[in-house]
PDB file of C-alpha atoms in Angstrom:
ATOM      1  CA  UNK A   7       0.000   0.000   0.000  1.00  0.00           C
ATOM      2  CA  UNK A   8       1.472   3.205  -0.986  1.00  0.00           C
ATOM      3  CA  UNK A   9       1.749   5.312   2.536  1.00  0.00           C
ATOM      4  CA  UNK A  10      -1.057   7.476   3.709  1.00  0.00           C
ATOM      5  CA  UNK A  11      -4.723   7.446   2.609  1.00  0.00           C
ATOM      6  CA  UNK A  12      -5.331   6.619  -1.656  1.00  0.00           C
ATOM      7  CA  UNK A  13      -6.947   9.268  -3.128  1.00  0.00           C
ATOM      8  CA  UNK A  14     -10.177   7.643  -3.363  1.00  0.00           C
ATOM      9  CA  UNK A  15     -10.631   7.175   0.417  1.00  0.00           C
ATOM     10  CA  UNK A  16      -9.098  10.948   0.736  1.00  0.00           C
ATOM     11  CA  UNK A  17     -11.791  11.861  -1.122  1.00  0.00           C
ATOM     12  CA  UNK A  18     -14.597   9.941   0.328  1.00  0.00           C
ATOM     13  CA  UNK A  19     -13.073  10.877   4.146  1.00  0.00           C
ATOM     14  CA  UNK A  20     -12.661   7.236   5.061  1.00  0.00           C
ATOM     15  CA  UNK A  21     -10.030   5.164   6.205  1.00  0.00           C
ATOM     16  CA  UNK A  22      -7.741   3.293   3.769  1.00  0.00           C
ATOM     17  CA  UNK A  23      -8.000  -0.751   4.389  1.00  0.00           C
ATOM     18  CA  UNK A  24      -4.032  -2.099   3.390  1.00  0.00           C
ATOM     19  CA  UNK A  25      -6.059  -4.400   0.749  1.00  0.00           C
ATOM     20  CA  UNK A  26      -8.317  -1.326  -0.763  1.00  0.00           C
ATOM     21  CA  UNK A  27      -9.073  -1.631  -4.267  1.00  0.00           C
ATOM     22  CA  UNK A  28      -8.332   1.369  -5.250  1.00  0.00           C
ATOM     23  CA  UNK A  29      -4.404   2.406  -3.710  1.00  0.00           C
ATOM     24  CA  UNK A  30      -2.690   0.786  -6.276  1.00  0.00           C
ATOM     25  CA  UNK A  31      -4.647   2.656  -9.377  1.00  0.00           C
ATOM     26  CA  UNK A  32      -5.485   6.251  -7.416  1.00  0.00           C
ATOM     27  CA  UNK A  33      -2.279   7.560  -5.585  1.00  0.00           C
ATOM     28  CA  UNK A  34      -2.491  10.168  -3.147  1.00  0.00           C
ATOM     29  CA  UNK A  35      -0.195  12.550  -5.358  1.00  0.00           C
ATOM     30  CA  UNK A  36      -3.167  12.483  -7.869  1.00  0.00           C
ATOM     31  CA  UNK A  37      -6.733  13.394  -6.378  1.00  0.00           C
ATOM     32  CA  UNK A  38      -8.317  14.310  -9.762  1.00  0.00           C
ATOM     33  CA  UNK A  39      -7.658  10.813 -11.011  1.00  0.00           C
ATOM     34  CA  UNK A  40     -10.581   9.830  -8.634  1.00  0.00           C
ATOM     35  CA  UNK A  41     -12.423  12.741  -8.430  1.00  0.00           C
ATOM     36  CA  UNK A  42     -13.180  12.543 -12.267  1.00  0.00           C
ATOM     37  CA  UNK A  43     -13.816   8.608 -12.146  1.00  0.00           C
ATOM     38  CA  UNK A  44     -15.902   9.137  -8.886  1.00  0.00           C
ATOM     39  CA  UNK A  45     -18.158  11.698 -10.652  1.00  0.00           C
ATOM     40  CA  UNK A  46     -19.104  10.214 -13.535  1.00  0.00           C
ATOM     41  CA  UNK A  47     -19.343   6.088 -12.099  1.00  0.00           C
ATOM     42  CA  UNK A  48     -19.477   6.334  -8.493  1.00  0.00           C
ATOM     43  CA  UNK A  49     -17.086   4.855  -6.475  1.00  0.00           C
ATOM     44  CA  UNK A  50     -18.772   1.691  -5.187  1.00  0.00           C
ATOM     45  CA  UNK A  51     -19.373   0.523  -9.063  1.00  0.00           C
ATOM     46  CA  UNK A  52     -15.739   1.777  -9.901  1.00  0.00           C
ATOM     47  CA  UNK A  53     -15.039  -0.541  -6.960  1.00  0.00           C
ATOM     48  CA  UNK A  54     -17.115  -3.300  -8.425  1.00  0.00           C
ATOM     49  CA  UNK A  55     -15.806  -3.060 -11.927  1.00  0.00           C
ATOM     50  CA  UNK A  56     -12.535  -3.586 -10.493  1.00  0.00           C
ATOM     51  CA  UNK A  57     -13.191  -6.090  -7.876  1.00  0.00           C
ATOM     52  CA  UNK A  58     -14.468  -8.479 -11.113  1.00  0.00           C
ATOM     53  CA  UNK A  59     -11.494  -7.651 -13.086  1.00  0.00           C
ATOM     54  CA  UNK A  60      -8.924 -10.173 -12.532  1.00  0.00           C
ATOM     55  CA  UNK A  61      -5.609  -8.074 -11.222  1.00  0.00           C
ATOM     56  CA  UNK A  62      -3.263  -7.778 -14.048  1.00  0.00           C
ATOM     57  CA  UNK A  63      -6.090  -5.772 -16.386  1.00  0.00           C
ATOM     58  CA  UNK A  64      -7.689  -3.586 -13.349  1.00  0.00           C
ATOM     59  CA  UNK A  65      -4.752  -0.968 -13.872  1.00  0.00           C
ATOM     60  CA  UNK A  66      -5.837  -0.490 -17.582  1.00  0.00           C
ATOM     61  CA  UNK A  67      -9.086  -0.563 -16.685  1.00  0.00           C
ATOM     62  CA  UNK A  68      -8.706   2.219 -14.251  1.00  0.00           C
ATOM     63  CA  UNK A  69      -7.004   4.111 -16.720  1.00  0.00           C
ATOM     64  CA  UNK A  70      -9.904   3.187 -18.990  1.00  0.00           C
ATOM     65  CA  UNK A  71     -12.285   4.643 -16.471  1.00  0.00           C
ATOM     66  CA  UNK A  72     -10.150   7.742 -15.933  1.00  0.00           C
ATOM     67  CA  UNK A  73     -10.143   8.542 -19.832  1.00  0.00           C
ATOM     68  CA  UNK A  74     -13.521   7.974 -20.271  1.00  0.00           C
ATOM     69  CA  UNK A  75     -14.616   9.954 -17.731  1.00  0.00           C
ATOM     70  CA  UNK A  76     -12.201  13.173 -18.827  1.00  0.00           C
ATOM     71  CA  UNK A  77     -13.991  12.711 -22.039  1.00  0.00           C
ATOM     72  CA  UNK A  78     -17.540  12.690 -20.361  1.00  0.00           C
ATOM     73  CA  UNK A  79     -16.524  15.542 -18.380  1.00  0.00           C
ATOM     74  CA  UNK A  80     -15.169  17.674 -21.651  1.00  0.00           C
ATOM     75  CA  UNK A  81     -18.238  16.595 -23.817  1.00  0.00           C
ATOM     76  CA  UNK A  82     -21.186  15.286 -22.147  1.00  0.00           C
ATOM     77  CA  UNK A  83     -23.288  14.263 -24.684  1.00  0.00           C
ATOM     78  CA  UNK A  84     -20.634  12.171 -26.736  1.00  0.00           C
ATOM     79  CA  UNK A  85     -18.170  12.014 -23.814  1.00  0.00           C
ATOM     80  CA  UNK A  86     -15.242   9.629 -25.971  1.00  0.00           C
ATOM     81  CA  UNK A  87     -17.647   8.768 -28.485  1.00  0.00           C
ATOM     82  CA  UNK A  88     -16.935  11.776 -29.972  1.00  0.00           C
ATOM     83  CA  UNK A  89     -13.388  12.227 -30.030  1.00  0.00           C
ATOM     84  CA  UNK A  90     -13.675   8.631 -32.124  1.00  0.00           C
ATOM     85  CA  UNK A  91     -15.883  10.388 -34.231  1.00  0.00           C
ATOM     86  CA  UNK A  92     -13.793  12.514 -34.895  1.00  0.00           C
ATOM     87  CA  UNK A  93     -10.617  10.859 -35.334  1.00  0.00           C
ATOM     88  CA  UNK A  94     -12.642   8.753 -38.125  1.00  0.00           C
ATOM     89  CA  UNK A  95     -13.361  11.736 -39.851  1.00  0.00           C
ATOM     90  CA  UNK A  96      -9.794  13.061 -39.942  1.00  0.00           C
ATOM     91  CA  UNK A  97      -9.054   9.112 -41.238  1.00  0.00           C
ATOM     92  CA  UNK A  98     -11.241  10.104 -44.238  1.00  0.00           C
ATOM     93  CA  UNK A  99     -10.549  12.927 -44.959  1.00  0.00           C
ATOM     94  CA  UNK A 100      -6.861  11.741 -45.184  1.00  0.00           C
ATOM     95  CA  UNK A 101      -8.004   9.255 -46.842  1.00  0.00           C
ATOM     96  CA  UNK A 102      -9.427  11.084 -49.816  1.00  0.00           C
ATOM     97  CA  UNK A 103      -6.633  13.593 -49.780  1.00  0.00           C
ATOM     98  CA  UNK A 104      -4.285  10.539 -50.366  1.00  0.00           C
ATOM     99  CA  UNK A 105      -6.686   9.172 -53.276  1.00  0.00           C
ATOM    100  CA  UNK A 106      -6.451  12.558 -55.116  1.00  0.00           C
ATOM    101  CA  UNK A 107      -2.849  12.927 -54.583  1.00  0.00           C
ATOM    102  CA  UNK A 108      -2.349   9.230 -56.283  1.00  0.00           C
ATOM    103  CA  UNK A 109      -5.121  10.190 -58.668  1.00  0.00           C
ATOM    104  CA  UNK A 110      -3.076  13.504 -59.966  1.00  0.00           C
ATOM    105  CA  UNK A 111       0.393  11.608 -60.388  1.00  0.00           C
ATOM    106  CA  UNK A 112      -1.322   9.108 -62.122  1.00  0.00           C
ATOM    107  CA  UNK A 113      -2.884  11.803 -64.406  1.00  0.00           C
ATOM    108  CA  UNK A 114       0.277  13.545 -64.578  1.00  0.00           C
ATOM    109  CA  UNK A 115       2.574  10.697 -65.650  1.00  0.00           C
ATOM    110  CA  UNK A 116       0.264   9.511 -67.702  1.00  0.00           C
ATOM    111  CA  UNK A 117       0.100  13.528 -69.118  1.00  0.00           C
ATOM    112  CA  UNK A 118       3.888  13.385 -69.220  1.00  0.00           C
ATOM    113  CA  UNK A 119       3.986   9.978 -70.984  1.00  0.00           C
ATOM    114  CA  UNK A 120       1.634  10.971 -73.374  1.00  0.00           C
ATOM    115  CA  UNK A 121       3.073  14.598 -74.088  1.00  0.00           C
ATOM    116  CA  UNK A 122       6.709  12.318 -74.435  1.00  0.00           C
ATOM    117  CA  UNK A 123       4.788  10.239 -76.725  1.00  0.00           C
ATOM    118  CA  UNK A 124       3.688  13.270 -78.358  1.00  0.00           C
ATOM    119  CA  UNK A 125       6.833  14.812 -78.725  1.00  0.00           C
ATOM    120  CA  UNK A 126       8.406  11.376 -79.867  1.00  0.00           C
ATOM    121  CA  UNK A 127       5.738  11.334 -82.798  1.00  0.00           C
ATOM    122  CA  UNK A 128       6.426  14.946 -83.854  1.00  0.00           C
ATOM    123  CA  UNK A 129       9.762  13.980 -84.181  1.00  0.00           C
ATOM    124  CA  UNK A 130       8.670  10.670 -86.324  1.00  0.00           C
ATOM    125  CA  UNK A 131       6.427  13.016 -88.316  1.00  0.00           C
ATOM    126  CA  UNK A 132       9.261  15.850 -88.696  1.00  0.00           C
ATOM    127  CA  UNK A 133      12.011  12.984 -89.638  1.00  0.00           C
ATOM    128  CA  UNK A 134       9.603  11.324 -92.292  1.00  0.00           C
ATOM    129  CA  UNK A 135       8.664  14.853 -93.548  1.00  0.00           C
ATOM    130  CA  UNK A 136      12.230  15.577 -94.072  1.00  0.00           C
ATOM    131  CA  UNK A 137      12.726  12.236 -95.627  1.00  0.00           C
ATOM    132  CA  UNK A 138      10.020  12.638 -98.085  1.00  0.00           C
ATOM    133  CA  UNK A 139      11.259  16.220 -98.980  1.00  0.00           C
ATOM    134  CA  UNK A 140      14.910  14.548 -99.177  1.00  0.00           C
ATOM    135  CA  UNK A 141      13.518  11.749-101.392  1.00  0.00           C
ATOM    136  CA  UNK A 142      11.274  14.476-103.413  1.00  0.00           C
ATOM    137  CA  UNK A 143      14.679  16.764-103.973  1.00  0.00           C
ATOM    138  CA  UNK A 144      16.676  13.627-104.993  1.00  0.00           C
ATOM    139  CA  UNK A 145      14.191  12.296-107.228  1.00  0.00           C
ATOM    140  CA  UNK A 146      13.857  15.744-109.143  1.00  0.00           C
ATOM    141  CA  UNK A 147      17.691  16.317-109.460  1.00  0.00           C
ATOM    142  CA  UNK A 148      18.905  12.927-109.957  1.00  0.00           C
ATOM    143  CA  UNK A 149      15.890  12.162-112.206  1.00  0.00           C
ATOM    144  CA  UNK A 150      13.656   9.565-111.239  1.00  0.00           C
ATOM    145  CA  UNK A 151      16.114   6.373-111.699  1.00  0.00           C
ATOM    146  CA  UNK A 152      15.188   5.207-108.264  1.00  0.00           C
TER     147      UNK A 152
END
């Protein structure tokens, strides 16, 4: 048992048993811990939640308890509810932000292979046009022995 009174029985003016259920998850140096949990559950079904816990999961579920009820206190319609809510929304809206960055570098490779495929068949074009105009100036001053 950590030395003095838990914060739990601080808060609730009692004495602190050594085997109280709640020392080892509300220190002393932390009265709001409680006070928070205490408002929003009450402590005899905080004390009954952890009672049917076995040991080595009570400390998350106090910790549980104490987010939960921070949330509740902050929003008290959605309590933490709501800050899921809203994490999933900043999910999608990454989400689509990442679908239209991949959608304009696909668009724009596919731009700059096309305008390199463009630029490769103006070249074609320009090379056969000076070929034909090579082969038209060599037919007319050789003669047409080809």
């Amino acid at each position: 048992m950590i030395s003095g009174r838990c914060a739990a029985c601080r808060y609730l003016r009692r004495r602190c048993p050594s085997d109280c259920i709640f020392a080892p998850y509300f220190p002393p140096n932390n009265p709001q811990r409680f006070a928070s949990v205490h408002r929003i559950y009450g402590a005899s079904n905080v004390a009954r939640m952890l009672q049917q816990l076995p040991p080595d999961l009570r400390a998350q579920a106090a910790d549980t308890l104490y987010y939960e009820a921070e949330c509740r206190v902050e929003n008290p319609v959605y309590g933490c509810v709501g800050v899921l809510s809203r994490l999933h929304e900043q999910i999608e809206e990454a989400e689509s932000e990442l679908a239209k960055t991949r959608a304009n570098i696909v668009l724009n490779s596919d731009v700059g292979q096309q305008s390199q495929v463009q630029q490769i068949d103006d070249e074609v074009e320009d090379n056969s046009s000076l070929l034909q105009a090579q082969t038209i100036v060599g037919q007319t001053q050789f003669g047409s022995s080809f």
